[in-house]
mmCIF file of C-alpha atoms in Angstrom:
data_model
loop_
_atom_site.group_PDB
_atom_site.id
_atom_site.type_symbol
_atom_site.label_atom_id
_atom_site.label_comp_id
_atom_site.label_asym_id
_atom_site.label_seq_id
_atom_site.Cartn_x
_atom_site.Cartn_y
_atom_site.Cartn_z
ATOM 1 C CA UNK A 45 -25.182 16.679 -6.071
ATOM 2 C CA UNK A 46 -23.962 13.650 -8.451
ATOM 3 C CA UNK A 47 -21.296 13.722 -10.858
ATOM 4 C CA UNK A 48 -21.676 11.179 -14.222
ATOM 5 C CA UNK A 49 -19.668 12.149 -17.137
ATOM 6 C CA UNK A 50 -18.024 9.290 -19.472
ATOM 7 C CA UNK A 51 -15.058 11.365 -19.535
ATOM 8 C CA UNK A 52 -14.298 12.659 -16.349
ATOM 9 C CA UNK A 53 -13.714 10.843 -13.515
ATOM 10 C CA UNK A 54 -14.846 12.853 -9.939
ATOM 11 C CA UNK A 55 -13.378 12.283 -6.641
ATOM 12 C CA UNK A 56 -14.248 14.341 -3.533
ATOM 13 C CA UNK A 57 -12.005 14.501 -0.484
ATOM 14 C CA UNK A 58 -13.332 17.148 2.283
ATOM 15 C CA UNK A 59 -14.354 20.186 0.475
ATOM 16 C CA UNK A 60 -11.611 19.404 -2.738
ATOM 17 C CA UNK A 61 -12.470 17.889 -6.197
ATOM 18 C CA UNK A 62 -10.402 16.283 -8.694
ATOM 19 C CA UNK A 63 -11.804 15.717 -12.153
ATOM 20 C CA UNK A 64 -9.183 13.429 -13.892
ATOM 21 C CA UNK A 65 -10.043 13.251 -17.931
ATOM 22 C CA UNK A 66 -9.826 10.416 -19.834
ATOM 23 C CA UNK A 67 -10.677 10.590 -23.549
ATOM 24 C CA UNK A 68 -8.542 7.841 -25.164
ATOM 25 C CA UNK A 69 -6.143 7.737 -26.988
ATOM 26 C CA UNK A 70 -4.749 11.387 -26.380
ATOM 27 C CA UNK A 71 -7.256 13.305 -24.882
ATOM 28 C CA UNK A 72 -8.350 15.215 -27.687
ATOM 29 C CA UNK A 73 -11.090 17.424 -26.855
ATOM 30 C CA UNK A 74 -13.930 15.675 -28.659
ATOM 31 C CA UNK A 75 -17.774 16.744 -28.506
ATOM 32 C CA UNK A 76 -18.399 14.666 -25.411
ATOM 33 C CA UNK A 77 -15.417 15.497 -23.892
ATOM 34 C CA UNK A 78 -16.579 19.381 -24.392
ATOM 35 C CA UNK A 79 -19.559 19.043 -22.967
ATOM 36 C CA UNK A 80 -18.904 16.917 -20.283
ATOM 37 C CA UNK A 81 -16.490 20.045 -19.440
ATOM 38 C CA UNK A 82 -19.534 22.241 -19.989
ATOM 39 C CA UNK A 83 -21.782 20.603 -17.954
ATOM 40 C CA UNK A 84 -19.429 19.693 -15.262
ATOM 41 C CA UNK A 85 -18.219 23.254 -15.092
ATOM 42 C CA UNK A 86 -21.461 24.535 -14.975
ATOM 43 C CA UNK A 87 -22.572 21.721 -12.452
ATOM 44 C CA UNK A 88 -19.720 22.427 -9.681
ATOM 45 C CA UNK A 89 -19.863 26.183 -10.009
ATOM 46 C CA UNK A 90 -23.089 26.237 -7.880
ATOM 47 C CA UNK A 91 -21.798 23.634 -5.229
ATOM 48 C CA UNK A 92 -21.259 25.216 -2.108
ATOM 49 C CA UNK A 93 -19.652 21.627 -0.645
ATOM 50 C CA UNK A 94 -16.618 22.283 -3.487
ATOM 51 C CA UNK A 95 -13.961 25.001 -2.405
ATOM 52 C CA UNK A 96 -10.871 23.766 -4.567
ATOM 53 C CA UNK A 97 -11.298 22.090 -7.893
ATOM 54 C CA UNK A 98 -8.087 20.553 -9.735
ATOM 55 C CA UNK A 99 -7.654 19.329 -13.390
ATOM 56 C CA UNK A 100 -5.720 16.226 -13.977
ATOM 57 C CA UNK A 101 -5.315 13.565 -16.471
ATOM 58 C CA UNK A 102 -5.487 10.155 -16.569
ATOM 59 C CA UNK A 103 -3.143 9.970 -19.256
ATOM 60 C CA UNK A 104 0.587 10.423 -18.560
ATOM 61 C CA UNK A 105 1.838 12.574 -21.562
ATOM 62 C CA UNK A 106 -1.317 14.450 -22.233
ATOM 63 C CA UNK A 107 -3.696 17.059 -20.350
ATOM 64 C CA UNK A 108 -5.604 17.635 -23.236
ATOM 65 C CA UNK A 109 -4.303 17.789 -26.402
ATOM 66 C CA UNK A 110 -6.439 20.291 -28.556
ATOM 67 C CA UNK A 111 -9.881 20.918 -29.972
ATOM 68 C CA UNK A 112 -11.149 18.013 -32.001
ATOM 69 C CA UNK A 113 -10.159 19.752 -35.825
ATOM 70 C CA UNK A 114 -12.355 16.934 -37.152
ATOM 71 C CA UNK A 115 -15.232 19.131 -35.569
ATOM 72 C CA UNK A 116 -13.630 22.079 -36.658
ATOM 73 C CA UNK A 117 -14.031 20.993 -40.351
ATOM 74 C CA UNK A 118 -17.497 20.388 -39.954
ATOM 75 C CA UNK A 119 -18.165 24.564 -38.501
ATOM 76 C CA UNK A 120 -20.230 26.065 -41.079
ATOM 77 C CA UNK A 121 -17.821 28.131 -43.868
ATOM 78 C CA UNK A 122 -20.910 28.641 -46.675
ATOM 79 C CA UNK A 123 -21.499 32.392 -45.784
ATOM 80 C CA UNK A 124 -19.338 35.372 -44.895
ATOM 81 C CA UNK A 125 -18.039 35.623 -40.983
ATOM 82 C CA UNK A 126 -20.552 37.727 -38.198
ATOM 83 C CA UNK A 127 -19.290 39.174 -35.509
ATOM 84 C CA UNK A 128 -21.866 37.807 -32.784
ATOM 85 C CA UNK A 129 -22.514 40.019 -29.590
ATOM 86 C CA UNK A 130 -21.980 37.249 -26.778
ATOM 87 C CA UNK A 131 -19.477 34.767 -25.846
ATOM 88 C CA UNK A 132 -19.375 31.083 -27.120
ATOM 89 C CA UNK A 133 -20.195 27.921 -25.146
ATOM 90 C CA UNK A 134 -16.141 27.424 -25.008
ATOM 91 C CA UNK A 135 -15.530 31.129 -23.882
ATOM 92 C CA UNK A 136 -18.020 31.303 -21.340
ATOM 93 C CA UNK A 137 -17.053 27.762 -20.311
ATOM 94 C CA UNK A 138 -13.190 29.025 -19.606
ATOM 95 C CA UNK A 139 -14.789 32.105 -18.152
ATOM 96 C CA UNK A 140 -16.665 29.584 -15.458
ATOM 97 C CA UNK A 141 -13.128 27.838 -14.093
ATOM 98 C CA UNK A 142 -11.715 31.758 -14.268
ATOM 99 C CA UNK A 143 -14.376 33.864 -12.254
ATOM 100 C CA UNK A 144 -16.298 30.631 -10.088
ATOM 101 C CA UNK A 145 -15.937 31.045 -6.404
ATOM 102 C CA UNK A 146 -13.446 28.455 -6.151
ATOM 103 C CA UNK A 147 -10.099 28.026 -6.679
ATOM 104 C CA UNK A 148 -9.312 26.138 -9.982
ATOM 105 C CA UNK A 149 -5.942 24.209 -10.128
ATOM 106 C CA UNK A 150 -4.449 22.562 -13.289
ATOM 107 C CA UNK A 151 -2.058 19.171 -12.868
ATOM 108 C CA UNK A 152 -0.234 19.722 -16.345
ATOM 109 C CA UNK A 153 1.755 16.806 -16.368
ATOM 110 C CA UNK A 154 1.931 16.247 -19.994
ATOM 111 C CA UNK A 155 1.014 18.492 -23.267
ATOM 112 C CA UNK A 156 -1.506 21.239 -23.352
ATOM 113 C CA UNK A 157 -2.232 21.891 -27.006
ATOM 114 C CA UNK A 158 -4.872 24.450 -28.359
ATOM 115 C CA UNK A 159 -8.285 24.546 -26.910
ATOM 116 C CA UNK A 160 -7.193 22.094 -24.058
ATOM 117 C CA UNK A 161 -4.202 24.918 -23.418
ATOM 118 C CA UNK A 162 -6.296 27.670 -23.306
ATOM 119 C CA UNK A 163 -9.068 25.770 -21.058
ATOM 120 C CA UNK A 164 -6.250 25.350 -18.781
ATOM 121 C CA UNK A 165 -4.633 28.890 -19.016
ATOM 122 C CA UNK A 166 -8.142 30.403 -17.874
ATOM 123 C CA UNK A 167 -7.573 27.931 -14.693
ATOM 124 C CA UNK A 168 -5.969 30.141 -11.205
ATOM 125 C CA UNK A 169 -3.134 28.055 -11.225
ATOM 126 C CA UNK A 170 -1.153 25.511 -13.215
ATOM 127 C CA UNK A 171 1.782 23.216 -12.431
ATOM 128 C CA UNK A 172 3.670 21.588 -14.356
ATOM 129 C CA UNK A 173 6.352 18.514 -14.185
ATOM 130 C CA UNK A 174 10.058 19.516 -16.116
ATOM 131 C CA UNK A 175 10.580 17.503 -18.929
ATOM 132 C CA UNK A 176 7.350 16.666 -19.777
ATOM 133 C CA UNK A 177 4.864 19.295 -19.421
ATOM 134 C CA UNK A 178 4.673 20.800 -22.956
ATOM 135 C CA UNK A 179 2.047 23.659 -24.157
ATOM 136 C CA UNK A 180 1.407 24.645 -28.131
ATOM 137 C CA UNK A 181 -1.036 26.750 -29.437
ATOM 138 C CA UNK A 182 -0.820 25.263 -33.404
ATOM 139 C CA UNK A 183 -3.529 26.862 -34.704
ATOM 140 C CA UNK A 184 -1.699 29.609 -36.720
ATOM 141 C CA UNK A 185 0.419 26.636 -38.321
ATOM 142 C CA UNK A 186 -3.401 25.131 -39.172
ATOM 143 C CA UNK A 187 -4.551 28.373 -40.987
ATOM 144 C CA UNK A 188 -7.214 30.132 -38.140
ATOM 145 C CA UNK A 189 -5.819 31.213 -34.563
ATOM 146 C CA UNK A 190 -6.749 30.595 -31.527
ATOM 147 C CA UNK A 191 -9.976 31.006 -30.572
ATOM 148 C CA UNK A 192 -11.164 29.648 -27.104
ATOM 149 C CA UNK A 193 -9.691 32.982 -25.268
ATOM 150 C CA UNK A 194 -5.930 32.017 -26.156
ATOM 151 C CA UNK A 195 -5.326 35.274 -27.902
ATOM 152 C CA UNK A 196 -6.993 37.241 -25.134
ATOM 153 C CA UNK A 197 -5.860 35.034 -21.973
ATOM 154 C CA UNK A 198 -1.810 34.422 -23.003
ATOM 155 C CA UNK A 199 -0.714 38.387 -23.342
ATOM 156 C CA UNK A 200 -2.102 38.751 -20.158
ATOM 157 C CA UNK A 201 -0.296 35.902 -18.661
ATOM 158 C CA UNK A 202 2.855 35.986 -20.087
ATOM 159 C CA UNK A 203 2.951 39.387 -21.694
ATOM 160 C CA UNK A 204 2.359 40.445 -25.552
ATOM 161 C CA UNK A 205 5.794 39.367 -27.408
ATOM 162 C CA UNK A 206 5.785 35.912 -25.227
ATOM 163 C CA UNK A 207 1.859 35.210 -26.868
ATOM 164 C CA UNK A 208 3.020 36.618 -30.051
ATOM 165 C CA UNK A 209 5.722 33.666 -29.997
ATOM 166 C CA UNK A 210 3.585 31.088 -28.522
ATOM 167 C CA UNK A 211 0.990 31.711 -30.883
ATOM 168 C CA UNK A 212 2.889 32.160 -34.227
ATOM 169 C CA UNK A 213 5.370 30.275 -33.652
ATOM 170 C CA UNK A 214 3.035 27.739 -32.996
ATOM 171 C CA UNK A 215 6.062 25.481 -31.290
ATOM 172 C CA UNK A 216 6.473 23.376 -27.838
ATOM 173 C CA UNK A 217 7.120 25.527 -25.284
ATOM 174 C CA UNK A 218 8.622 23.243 -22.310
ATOM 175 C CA UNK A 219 7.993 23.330 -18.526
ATOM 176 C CA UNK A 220 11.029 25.682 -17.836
ATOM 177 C CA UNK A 221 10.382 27.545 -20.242
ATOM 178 C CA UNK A 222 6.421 28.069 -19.197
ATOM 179 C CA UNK A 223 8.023 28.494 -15.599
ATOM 180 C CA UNK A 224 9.944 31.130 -16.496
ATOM 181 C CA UNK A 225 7.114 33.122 -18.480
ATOM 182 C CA UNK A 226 5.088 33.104 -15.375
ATOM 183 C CA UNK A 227 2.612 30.307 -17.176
ATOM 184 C CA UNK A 228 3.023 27.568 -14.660
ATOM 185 C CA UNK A 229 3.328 28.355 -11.221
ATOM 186 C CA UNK A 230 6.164 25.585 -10.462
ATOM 187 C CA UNK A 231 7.395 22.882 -12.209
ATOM 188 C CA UNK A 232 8.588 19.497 -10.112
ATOM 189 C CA UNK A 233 10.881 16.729 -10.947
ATOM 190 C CA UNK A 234 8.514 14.108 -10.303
ATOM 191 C CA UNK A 235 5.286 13.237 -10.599
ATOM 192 C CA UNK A 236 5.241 12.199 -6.880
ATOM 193 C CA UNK A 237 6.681 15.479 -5.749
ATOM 194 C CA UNK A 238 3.961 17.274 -8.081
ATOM 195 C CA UNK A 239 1.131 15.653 -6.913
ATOM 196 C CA UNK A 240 2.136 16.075 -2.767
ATOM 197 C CA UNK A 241 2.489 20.053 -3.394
ATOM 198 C CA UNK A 242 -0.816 20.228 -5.469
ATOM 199 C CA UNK A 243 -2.739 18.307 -2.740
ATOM 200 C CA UNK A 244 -1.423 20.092 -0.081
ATOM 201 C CA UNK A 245 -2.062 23.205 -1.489
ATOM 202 C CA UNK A 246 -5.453 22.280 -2.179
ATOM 203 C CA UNK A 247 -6.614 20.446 1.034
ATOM 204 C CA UNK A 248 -4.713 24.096 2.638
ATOM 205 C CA UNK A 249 -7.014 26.188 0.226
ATOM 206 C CA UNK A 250 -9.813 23.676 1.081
ATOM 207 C CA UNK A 251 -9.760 24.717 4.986
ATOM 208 C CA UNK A 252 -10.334 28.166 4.550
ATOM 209 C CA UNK A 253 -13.996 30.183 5.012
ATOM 210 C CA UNK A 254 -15.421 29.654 1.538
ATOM 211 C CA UNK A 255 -16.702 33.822 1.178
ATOM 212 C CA UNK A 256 -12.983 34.759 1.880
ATOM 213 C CA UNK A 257 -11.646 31.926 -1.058
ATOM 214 C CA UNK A 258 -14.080 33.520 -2.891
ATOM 215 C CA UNK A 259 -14.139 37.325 -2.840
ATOM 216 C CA UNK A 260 -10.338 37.222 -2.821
ATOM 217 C CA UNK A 261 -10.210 35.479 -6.155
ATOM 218 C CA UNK A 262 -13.016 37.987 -7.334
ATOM 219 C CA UNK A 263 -10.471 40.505 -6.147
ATOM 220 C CA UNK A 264 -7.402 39.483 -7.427
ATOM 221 C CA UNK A 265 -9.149 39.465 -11.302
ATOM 222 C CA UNK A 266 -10.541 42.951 -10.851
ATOM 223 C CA UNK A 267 -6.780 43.464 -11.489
ATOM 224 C CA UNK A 268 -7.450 43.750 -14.724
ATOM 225 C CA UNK A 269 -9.779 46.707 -14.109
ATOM 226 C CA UNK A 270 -8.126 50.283 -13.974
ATOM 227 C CA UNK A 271 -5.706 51.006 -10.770
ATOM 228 C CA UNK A 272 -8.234 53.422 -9.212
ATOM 229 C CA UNK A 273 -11.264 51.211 -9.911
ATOM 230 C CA UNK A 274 -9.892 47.932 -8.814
ATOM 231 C CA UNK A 275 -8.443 49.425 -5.662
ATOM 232 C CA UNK A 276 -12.277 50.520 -4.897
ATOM 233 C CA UNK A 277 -13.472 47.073 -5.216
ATOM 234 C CA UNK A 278 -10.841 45.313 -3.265
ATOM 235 C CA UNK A 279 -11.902 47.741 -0.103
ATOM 236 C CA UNK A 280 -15.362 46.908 -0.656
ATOM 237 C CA UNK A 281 -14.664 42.849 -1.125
ATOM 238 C CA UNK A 282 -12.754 43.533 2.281
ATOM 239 C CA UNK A 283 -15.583 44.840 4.432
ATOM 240 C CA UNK A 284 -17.748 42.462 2.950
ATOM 241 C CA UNK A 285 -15.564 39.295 4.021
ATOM 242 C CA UNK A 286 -15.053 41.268 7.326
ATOM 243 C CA UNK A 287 -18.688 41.254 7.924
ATOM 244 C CA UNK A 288 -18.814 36.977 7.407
ATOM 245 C CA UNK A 289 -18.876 34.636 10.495
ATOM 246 C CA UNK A 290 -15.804 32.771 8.876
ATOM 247 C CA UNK A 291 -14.191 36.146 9.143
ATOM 248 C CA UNK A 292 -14.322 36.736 12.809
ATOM 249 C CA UNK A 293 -14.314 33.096 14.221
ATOM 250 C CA UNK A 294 -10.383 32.576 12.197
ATOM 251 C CA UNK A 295 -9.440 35.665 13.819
ATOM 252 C CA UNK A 296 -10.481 35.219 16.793
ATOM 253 C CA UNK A 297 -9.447 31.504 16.883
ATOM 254 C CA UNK A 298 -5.507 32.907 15.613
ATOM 255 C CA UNK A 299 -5.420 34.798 18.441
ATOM 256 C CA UNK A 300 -6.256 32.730 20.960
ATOM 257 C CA UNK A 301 -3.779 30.418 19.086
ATOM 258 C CA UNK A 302 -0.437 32.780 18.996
ATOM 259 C CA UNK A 303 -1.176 35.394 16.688
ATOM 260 C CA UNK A 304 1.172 38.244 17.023
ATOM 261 C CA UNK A 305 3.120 36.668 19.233
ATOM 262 C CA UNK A 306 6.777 35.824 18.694
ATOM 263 C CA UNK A 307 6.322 32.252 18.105
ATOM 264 C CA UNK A 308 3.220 32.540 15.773
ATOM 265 C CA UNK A 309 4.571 35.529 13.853
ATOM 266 C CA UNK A 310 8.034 33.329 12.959
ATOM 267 C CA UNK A 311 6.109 30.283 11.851
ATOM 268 C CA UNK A 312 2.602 31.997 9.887
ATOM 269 C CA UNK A 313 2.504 29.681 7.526
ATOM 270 C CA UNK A 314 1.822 26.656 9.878
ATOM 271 C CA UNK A 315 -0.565 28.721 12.303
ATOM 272 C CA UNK A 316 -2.906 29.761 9.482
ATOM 273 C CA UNK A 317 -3.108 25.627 8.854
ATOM 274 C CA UNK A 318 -3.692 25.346 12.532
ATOM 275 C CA UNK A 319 -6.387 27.816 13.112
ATOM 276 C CA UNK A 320 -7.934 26.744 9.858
ATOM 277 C CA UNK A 321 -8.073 23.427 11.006
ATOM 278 C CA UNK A 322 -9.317 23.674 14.143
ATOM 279 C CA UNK A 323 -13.013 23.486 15.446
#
């Protein structure tokens, strides 16, 4: 499967991709640079080589800035609003990077404004870099609101006030301040140091059998269904993973390897890399 987009650039390591954008001069989210999203979202949801997708930027103080309001102005305003009964290209675009069976990873190094903050919130995770990472959802201060999930996708991230603020207030909100909300996973003091823990995480991510990556994330969103209900589907997501070949080769291989033994219990974290690793 080939990836050609004028404003992504693709690079594949293993079973991880980076798509770095790079729409000149701040990464505005343009037409092209929509649909090369689009299509490129659509494109790596169905490749089973791809466990771990990240988001990064090419340019140093923007991720992507916002929606191209140029476009905006030119959305059709001649008759009175309908209510359609599906999602947009946008919504079931964030949708894609939220429910694909992969993990989806943001670099936020610089701002996130409007559409390019709620493409990014509808991401798994998000990291950020303190003192530059900036998000802003200014579309209250423009007359509409946000419309690309932000409204639906920021109370349940950082809770209802917190959106209400984000979104009316329609200020910067910094890195520490997104940390704090639960927004961005971690922030780092360096671009160096923020890059190493992304990558690791991902090529760690990257190692693991693709059905459990998968039906765990599926899992994790039924969260949103009620207690009883999502409870229901995590047991059933469990017996189906238990039933994959990934399932019972890691287990088998972290026993043989020092699972519940003293040694292996007081260092998990580095015997789940090992047994993921190994042939």
């Amino acid at each position: 499967m080939d990836y050609e987009f004028d404003t992504l650039q693709i690079d594949i390591a293993g079973s991880v991709l980076t798509a770095t954008i790079n729409n000149p001069p701040v990464n505005v989210m343009t037409t092209p640079l929509y649909m090369d999203l689009v299509n490129f979202t659509s494109q790596v949801e169905q490749d089973d080589r791809i466990k771990v997708v990240v988001f990064d930027s090419a340019d140093p103080d923007f991720f992507i800035a916002h929606f191209d309001v140029e476009a905006i102005l030119q959305f059709p305003v001649d008759s009175p609003a309908e209510k359609s009964m599906e999602m947009s290209d946008f919504h079931l675009m964030c949708e894609r990077v939220r429910t694909m069976p992969k993990a989806t990873i943001v670099k936020m190094a610089g701002r996130a404004g409007g559409g390019g903050n709620e493409f990014a919130s509808s991401c798994d995770m998000r990291f950020g870099l303190r003192g530059k990472t900036m998000i802003n959802q200014m579309e209250v201060a423009l007359g509409i609101l946000p419309g690309g999930t932000g409204t639906q996708r920021l109370p349940r991230l950082v809770g209802r006030g917190r959106a209400m603020e984000i979104c009316l207030g329609s200020d910067d909100i910094d890195a520490e301040t997104a940390e704090a909300w639960g927004y961005l996973n971690r922030i780092f003091d360096t671009r160096e140091d923020l890059d190493r823990f992304v990558d690791d995480l991902a090529q760690r991510i990257s190692v693991w059998p693709a059905k459990a990556i998968a039906l765990c994330k599926t899992s994790i969103n039924n969260a949103e269904m009620p207690w009883e209900a999502g409870l229901l589907e995590e047991a059933y997501l469990f017996q189906q993973t238990l039933r994959t070949d990934g399932a019972q080769q890691n287990m088998r291989k972290a026993m043989a390897m020092g699972l519940q033994t003293r040694d292996g219990e007081l260092r998990m974290g580095e015997l789940c890399r090992e047994f993921g690793e190994a042939d």
